[in-house]
Coordinates of C-alpha atoms in Angstrom, one line a residue:
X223 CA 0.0 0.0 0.0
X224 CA 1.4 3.1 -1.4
X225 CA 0.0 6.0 0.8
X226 CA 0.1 8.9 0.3
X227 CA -1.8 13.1 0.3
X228 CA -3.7 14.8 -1.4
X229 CA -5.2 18.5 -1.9
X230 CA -8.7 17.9 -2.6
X231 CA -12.2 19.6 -3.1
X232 CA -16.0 19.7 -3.3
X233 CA -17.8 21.9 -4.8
X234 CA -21.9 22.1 -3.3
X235 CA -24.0 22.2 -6.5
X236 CA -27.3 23.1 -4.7
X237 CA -25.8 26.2 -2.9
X238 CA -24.0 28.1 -6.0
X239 CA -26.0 31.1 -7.0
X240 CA -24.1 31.6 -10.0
X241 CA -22.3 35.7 -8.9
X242 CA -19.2 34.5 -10.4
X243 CA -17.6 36.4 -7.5
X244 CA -15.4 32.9 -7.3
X245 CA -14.3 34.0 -10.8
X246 CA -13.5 37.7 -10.4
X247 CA -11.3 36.8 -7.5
X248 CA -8.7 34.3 -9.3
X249 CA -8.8 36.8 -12.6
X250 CA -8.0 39.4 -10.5
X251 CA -5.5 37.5 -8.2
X252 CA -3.8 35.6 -11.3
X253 CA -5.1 36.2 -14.6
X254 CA -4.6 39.8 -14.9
X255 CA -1.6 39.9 -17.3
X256 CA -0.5 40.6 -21.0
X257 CA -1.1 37.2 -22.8
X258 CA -3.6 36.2 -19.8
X259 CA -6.2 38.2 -20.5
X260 CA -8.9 35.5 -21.8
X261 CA -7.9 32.9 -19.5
X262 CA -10.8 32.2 -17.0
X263 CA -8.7 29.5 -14.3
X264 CA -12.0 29.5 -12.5
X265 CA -15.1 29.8 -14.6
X266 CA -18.7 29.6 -13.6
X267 CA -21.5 27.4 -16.5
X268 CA -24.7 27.1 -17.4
X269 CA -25.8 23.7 -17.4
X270 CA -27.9 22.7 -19.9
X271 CA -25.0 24.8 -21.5
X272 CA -21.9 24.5 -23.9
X273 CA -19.3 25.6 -21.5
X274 CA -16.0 27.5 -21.8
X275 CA -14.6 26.6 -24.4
X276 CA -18.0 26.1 -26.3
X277 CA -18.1 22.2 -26.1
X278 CA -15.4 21.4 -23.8
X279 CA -16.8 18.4 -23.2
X280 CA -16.6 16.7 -26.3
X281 CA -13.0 14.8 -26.8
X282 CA -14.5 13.7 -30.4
X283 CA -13.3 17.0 -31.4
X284 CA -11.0 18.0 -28.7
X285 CA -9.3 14.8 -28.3
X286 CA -8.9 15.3 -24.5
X287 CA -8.1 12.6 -21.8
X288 CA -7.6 9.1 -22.0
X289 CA -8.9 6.0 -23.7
X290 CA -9.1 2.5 -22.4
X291 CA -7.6 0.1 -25.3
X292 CA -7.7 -3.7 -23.5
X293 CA -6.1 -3.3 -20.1
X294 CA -3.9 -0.2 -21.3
X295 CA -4.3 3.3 -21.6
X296 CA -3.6 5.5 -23.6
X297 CA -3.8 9.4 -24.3
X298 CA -6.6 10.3 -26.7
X299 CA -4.9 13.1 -28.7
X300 CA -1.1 12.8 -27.4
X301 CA 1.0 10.6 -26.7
X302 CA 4.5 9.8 -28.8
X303 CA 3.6 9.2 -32.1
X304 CA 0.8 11.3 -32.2
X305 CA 2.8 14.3 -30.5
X306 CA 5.4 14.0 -32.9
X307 CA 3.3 14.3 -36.1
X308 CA 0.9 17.1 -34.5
X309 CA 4.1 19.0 -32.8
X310 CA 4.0 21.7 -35.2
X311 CA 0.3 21.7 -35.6
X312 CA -2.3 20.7 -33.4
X313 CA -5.5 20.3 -34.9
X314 CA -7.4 19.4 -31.3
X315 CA -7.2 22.7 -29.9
X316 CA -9.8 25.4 -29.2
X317 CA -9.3 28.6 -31.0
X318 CA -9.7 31.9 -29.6
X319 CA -13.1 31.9 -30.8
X320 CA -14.1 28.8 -28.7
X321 CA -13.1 31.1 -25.7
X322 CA -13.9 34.3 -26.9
X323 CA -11.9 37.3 -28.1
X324 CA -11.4 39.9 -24.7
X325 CA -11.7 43.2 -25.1
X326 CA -11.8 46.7 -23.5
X327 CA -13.5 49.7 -24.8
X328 CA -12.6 53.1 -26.4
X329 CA -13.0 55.3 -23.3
X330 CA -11.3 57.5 -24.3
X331 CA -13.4 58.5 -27.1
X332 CA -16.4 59.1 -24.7
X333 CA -14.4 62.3 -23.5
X334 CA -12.4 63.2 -27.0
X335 CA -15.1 63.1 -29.5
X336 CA -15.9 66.2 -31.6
X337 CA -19.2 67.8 -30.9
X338 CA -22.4 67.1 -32.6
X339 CA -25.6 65.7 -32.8
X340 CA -24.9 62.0 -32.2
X341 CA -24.0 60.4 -28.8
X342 CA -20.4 59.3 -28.5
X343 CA -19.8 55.4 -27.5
X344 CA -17.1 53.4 -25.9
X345 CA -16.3 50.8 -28.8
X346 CA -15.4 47.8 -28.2
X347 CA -11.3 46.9 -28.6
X348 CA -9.9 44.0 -29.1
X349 CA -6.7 43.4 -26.3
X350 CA -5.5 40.7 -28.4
X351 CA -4.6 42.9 -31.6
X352 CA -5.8 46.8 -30.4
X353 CA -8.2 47.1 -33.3
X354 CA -12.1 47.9 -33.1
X355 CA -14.6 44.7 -33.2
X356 CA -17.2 43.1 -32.9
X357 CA -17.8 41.3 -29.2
X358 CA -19.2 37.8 -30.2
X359 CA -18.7 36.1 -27.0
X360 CA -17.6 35.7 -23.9
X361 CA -16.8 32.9 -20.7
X362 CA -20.5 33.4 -19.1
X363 CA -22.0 34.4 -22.6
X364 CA -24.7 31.7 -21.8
X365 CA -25.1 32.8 -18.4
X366 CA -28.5 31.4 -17.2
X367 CA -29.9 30.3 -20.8
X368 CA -31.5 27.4 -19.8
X369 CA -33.3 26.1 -23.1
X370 CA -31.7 28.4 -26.0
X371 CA -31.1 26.4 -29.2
X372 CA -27.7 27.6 -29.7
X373 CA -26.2 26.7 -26.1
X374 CA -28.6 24.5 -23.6
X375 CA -29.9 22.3 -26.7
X376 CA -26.4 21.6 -27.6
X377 CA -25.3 20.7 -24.6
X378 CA -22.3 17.3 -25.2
X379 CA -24.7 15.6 -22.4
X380 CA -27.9 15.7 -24.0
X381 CA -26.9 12.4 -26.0
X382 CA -28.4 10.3 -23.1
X383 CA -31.5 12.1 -22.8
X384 CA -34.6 10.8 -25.0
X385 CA -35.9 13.6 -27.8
X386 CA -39.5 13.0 -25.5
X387 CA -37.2 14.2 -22.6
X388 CA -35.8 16.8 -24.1
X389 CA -38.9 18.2 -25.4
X390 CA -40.5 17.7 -22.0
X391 CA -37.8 19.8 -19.9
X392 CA -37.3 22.6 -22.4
X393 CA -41.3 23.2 -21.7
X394 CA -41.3 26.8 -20.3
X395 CA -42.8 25.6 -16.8
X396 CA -40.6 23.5 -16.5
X397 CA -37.3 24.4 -18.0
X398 CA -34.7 24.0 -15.4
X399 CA -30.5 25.0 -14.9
X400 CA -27.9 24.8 -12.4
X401 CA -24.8 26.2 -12.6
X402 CA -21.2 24.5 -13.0
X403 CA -18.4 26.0 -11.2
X404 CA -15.1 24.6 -12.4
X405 CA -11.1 25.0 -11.6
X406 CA -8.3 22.4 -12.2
X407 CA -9.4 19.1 -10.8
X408 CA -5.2 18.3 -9.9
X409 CA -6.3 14.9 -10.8
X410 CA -4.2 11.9 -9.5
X411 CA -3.7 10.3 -13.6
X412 CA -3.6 14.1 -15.0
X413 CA -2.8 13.5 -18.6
X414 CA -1.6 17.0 -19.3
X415 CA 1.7 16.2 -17.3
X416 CA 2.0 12.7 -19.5
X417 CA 1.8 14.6 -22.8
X418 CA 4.0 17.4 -22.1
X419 CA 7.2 16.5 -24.5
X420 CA 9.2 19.0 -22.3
X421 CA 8.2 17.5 -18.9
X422 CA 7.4 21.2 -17.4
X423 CA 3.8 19.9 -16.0
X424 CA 4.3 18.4 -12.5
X425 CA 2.7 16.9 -9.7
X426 CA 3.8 18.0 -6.1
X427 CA 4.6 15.4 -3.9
X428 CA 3.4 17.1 -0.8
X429 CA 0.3 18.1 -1.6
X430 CA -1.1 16.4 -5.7
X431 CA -1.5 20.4 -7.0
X432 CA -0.3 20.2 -10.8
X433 CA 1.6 23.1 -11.5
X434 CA 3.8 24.2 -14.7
X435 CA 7.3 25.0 -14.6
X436 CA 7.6 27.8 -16.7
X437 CA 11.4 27.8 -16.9
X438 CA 10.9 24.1 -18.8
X439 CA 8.0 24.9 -20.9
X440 CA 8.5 25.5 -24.4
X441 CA 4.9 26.3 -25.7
X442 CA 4.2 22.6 -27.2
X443 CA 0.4 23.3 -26.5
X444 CA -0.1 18.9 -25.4
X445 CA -1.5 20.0 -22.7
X446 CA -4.1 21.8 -23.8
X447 CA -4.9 19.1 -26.0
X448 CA -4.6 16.3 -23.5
X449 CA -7.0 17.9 -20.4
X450 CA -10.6 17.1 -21.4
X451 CA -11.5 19.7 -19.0
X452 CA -9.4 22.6 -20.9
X453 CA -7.9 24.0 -17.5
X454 CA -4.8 24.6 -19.4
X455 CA -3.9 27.7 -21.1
X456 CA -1.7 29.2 -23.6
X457 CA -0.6 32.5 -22.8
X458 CA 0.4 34.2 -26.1
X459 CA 2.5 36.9 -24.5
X460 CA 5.1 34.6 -23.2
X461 CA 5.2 31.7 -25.1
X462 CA 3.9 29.2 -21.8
X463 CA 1.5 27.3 -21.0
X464 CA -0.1 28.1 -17.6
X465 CA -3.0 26.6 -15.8
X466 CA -4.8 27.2 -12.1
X467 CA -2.3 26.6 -9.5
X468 CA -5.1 26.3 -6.3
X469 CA -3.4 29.8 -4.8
X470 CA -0.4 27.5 -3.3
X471 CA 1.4 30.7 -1.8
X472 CA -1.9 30.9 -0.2
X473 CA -1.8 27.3 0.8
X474 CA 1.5 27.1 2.4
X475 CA 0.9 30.4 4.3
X476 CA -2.3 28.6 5.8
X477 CA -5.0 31.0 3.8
X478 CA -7.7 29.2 1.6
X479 CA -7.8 29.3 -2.6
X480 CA -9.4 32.9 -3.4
X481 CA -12.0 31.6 -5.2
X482 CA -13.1 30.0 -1.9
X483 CA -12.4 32.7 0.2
X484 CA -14.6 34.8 -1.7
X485 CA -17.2 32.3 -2.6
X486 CA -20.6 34.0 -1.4
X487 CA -22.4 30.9 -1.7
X488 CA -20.1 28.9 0.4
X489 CA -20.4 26.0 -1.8
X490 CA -16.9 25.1 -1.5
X491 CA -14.9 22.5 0.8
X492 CA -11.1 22.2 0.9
X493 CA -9.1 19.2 2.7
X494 CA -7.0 16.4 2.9
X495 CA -7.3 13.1 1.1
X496 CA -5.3 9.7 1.7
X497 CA -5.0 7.7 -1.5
X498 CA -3.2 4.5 -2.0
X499 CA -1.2 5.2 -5.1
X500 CA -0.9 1.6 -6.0
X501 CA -4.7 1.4 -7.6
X502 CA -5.2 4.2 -9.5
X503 CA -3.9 2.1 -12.9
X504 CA -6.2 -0.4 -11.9
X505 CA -8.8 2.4 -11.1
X506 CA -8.4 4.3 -14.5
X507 CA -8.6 1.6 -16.7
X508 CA -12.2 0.4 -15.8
X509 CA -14.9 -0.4 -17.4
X510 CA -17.4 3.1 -17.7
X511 CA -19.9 1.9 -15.2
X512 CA -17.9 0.8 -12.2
X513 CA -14.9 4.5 -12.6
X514 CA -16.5 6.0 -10.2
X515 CA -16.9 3.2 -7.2
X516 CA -13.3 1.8 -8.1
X517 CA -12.1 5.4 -7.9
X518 CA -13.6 5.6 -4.7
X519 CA -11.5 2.6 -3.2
X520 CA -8.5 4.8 -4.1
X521 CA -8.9 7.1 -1.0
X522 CA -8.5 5.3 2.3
X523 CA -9.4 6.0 6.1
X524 CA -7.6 8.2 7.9
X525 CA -8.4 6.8 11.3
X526 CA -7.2 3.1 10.1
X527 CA -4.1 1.7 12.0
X528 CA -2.7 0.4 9.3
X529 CA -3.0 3.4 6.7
X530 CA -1.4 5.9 9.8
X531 CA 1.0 3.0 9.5
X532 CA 1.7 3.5 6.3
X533 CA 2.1 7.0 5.7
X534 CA 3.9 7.4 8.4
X535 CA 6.3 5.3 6.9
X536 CA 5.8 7.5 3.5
X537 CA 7.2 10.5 5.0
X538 CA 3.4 11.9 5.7
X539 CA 3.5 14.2 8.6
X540 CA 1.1 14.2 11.5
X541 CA -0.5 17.3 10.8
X542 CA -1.3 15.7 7.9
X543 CA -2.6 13.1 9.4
X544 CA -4.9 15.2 11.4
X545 CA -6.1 17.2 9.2
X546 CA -6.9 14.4 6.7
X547 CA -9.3 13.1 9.9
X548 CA -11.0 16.7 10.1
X549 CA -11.3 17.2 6.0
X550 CA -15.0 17.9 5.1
X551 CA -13.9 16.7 1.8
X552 CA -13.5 13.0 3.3
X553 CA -17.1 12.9 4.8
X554 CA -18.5 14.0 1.6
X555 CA -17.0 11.9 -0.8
X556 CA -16.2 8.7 1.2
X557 CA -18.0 8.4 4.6
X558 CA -21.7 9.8 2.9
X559 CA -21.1 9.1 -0.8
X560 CA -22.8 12.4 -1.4
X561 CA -20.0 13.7 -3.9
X562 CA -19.4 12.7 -7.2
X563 CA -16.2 13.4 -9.9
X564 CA -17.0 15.4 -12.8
X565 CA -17.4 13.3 -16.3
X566 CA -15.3 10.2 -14.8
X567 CA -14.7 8.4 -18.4
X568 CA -12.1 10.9 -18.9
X569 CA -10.0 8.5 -16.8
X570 CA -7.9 11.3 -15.4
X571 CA -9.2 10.6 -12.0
X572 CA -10.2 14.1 -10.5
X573 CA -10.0 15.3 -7.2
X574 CA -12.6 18.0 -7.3
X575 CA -16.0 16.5 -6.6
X576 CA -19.2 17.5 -7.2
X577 CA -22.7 17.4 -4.7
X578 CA -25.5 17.1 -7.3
X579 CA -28.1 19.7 -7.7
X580 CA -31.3 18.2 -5.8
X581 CA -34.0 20.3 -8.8
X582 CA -37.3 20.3 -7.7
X583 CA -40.3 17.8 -9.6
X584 CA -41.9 18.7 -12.5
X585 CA -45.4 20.6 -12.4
X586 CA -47.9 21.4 -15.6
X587 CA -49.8 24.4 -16.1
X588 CA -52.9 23.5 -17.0
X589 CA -55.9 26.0 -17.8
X590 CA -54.1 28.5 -16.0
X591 CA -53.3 26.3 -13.6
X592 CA -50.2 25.0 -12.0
X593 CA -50.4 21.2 -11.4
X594 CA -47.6 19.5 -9.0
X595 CA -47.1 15.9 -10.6
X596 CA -46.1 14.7 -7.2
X597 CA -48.3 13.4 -5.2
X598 CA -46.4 14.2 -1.9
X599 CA -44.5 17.4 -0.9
X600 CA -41.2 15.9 -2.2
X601 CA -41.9 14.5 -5.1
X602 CA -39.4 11.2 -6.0
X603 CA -35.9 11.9 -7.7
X604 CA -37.4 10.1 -10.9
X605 CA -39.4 13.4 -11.5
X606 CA -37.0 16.0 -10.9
X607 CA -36.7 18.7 -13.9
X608 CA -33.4 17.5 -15.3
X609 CA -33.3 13.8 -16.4
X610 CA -31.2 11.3 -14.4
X611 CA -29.6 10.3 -17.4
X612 CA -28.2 14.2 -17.9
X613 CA -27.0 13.5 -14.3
X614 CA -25.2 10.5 -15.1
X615 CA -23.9 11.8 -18.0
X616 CA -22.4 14.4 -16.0
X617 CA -21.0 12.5 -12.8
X618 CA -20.9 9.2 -13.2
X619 CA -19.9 7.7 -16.7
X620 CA -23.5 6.9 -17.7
X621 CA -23.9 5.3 -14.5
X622 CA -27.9 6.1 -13.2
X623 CA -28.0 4.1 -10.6
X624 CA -25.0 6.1 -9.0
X625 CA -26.8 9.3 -9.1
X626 CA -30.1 7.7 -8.0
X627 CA -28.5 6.6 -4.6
X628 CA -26.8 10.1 -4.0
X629 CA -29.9 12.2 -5.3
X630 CA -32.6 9.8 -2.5
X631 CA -29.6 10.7 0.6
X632 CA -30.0 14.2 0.0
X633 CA -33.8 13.6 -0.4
X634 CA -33.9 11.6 2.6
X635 CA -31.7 14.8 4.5
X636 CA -34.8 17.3 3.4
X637 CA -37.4 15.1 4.6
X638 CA -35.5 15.3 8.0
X639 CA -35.0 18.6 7.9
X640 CA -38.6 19.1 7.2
X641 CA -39.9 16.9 10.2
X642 CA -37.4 18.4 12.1
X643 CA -38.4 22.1 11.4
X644 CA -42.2 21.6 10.6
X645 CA -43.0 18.6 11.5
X646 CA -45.8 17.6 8.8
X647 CA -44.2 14.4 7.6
X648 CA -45.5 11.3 8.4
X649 CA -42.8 10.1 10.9
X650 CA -43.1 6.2 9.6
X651 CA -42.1 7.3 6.2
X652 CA -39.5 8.8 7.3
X653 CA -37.8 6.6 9.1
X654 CA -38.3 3.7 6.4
X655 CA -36.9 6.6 4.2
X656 CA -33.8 6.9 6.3
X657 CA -33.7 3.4 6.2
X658 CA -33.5 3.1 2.4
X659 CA -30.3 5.1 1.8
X660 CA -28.6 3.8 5.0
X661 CA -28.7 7.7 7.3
X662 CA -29.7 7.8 10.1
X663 CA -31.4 10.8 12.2
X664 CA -27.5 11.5 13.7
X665 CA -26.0 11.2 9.9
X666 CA -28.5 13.4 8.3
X667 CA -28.2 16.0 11.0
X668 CA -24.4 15.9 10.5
X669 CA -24.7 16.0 6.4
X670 CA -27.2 18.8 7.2
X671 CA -24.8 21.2 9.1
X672 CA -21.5 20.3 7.3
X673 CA -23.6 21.6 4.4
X674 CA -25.8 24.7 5.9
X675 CA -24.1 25.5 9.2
X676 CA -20.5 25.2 8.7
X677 CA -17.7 27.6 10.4
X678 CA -14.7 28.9 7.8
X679 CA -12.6 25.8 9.8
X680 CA -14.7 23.3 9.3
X681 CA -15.2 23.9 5.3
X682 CA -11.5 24.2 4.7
X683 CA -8.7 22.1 6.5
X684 CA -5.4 22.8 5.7
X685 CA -2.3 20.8 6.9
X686 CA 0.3 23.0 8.0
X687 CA 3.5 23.6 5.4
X688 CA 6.7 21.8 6.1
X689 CA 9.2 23.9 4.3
X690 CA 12.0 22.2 5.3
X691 CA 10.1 19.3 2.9
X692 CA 9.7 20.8 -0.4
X693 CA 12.0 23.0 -2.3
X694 CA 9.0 25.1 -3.9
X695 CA 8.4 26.3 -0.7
X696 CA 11.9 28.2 -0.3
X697 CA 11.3 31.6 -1.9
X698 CA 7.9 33.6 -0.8
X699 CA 6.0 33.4 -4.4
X700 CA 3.7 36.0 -3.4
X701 CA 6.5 38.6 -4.1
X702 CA 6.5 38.3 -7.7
X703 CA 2.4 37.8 -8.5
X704 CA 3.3 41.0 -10.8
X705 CA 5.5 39.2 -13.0
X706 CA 4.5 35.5 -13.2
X707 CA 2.7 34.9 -10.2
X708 CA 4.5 31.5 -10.3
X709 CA 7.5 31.9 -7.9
X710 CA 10.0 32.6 -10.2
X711 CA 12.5 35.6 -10.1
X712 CA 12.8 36.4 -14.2
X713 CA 9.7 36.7 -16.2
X714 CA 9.2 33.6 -18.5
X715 CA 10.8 34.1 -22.2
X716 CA 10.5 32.6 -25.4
X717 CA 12.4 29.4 -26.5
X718 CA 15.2 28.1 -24.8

């Protein structure tokens, strides 16, 4: 048993109310540089939606991730043979346009122009080349479009979902979103560090964040091929590729990511996993329907003798340790099975994980009329607005039965919460739904304040540094966020 740490996160799908303040805060903290400027490292969807990059999520034209060939696997769109014949052109890579062109605008026109009869405008300018344009897009352009033909209906994950139950939730009574918050998922098989031909994409041993050495990378652009979830960036300016680095200065210095310091939602939970590094081959190359319980068996308890044993022996500190005990992120993921990674069959095994939204049952107006279908109060999960297949499709391979069993815990929580708080649920029923998804009344009180009540400590535990450990750690990065914002002491130049 290879044990060892790991940085990891979940993000609350049912408490995001889509600000994007999460955004602002890493643009403004990291992305606000020549070259940088359309780089989103945290981006906030629409789901039904398209994404950012429009269609992110389809490798058949992106070529992102891995593929299982027998009881191998292999990169989709890298890899040696094909790195070498697409090294000095990539076909599999979004184009500006599939992020969007930024911009500014012509201020200073507003105050300059001539007089005359005509209001003056700010036009739009293009910080790519400096020349007048015409905005066409943007990273939110979809922002809360919930059934538009030109983003919700083309949505990668509407393949699973019948024409009848497409038709049926794009209804306007019943036409439903969420929203999608998404970083780096510093997955624990990332294939953008196994295509890069320089080796500049690395994995920290201390803590699993994937960061890029700039002084290594030569602008080969694998990477942004090989991450299906297109967290890695090109910057244009300097030649590098660059990618969220989960605010590390932060990190060591015991503060939280900014995008969860800021989140206004508090949707976000930051900890400690254990993982035994010895399955994740055997994890990554299964079949679609059992990625996400095999990637579960991965992470390991904390409190077990024998995996404190283990660790210990890895060179795994105690505060560590303790703090992989206290991580929210354990309890969601592997103690309640409430938390789910996003679009598993990628086979990068991700270590952000997602609670699904719990969308309320579908109604009909009728002669003016609104019509629950349900018969109770909570309706069951096979009625909510957005189809379990969409769900599946999204967190678990394909796999409905996965997101049936996490969808009736967190409906078994809200009929607790309801008995508890109003008390007009037939106390039978509830119990023998308790008793159905395996909570009890302690359990579900406990899910129920991790995820309403929680203090800033209890939502984000962070093991102490050891800088003595790790080399990265030797120079305060914070003091050059102006140049890089990666640690280094020279801005990063072209070719060798």
């Amino acid at each position: 048993m290879d044990v060892r740490s790991q940085i990891s996160m979940v993000f609350h799908l049912d408490k995001c109310i889509g600000c994007h303040t999460c955004s602002i805060a890493c643009k403004n903290t990291w992305t606000d540089r020549k070259g940088a400027e359309y780089m989103w490292w945290n981006n906030v969807e629409t789901k039904p939606g398209t994404g950012y990059p429009t269609k992110w999520e389809d490798q058949s034209i992106y070529k992102g991730g891995w593929e299982k060939d027998s009881h191998f696997l292999k990169l989709n769109g890298a890899g040696k043979v094909k790195g070498l014949k697409n090294i000095f052109h990539n076909p599999n890579m979004p184009e500006m346009d599939d992020y969007y062109e930024p911009w500014t605008y012509d201020y200073s026109h507003l105050f300059d122009a001539p007089e005359g009869n005509d209001q003056p405008t700010a036009r739009p300018i293009s910080l790519v080349t400096g020349e007048p344009m015409q905005v066409k897009g943007g990273p939110n352009w979809d922002d809360d479009l919930s059934g538009t033909p030109d983003y919700a209906r083309q949505d990668v994950n509407m393949k699973n979902v019948t024409k009848a139950e497409q038709e049926a939730m794009f209804q306007l009574e019943q036409m439903t979103m969420h929203y999608l918050p998404r970083i780096c998922n510093h997955c624990l098989n990332p294939a953008c560090v196994a295509a890069c031909p320089s080796g500049a994409i690395y994995k920290r041993g201390e803590d699993g964040i994937v960061l890029v050495n700039q002084n290594k990378c030569r602008g080969w652009r694998m990477c942004v091929t090989a991450c299906p979830y297109k967290k890695t960036y090109y910057n244009w300016n300097t030649g590098k590729s660059e990618k969220c680095i989960l605010c590390f200065p932060r990190l060591e210095t015991g503060q939280t990511p900014a995008c969860m310091h800021t989140c206004v939602g508090r949707i976000r939970y930051l900890g400690v996993l254990l993982y035994d590094a010895d399955v994740i081959r055997t994890a990554a190359i299964s079949d679609d329907e059992d990625l996400v319980s095999n990637q579960m068996e991965i992470y390991l308890d904390p409190f077990s003798p024998s995996v404190i044993k283990a660790a210990k022996e890895n060179g795994i500190s105690d505060d560590t340790l303790e703090a992989a005990q206290k991580s929210p992120v354990y309890k969601f993921v592997k103690e309640w099975g409430l938390a789910l990674p996003l679009h598993p069959e990628f086979r990068t095994i991700p270590n952000l994980f997602y609670v699904p939204p719990l969308l309320p049952t579908i109604g009909k107006v009728e002669d003016g009329n609104y019509h629950n279908s349900a018969e109770e109060l909570f309706g069951g999960i096979e009625n909510t607005r957005l189809p379990i297949s969409y769900m599946a499709s999204l967190f678990s391979a394909g796999n409905e039965e996965t997101i049936k069993k996490v969808l009736k815990k967190l409906m078994a929580v809200r009929w607790f919460r309801r008995d508890e708080t109003v008390g007009d649920q037939s106390k039978e029923q509830l119990e023998e739904v308790l008793k159905e998804v395996g909570v009890t009344r302690e359990v579900a009180d406990e899910i129920y304040r991790l995820t309403s009540l929680p203090t800033v400590k209890e939502r984000y535990v962070i093991p102490p540094a050891h800088r003595e450990e790790a080399i990265e750690m030797i120079e305060d990065s914070g003091d050059v966020k102006g140049n890089t914002g990666f640690g280094f002491n020279h801005k990063p130049t072209r070719g060798l």
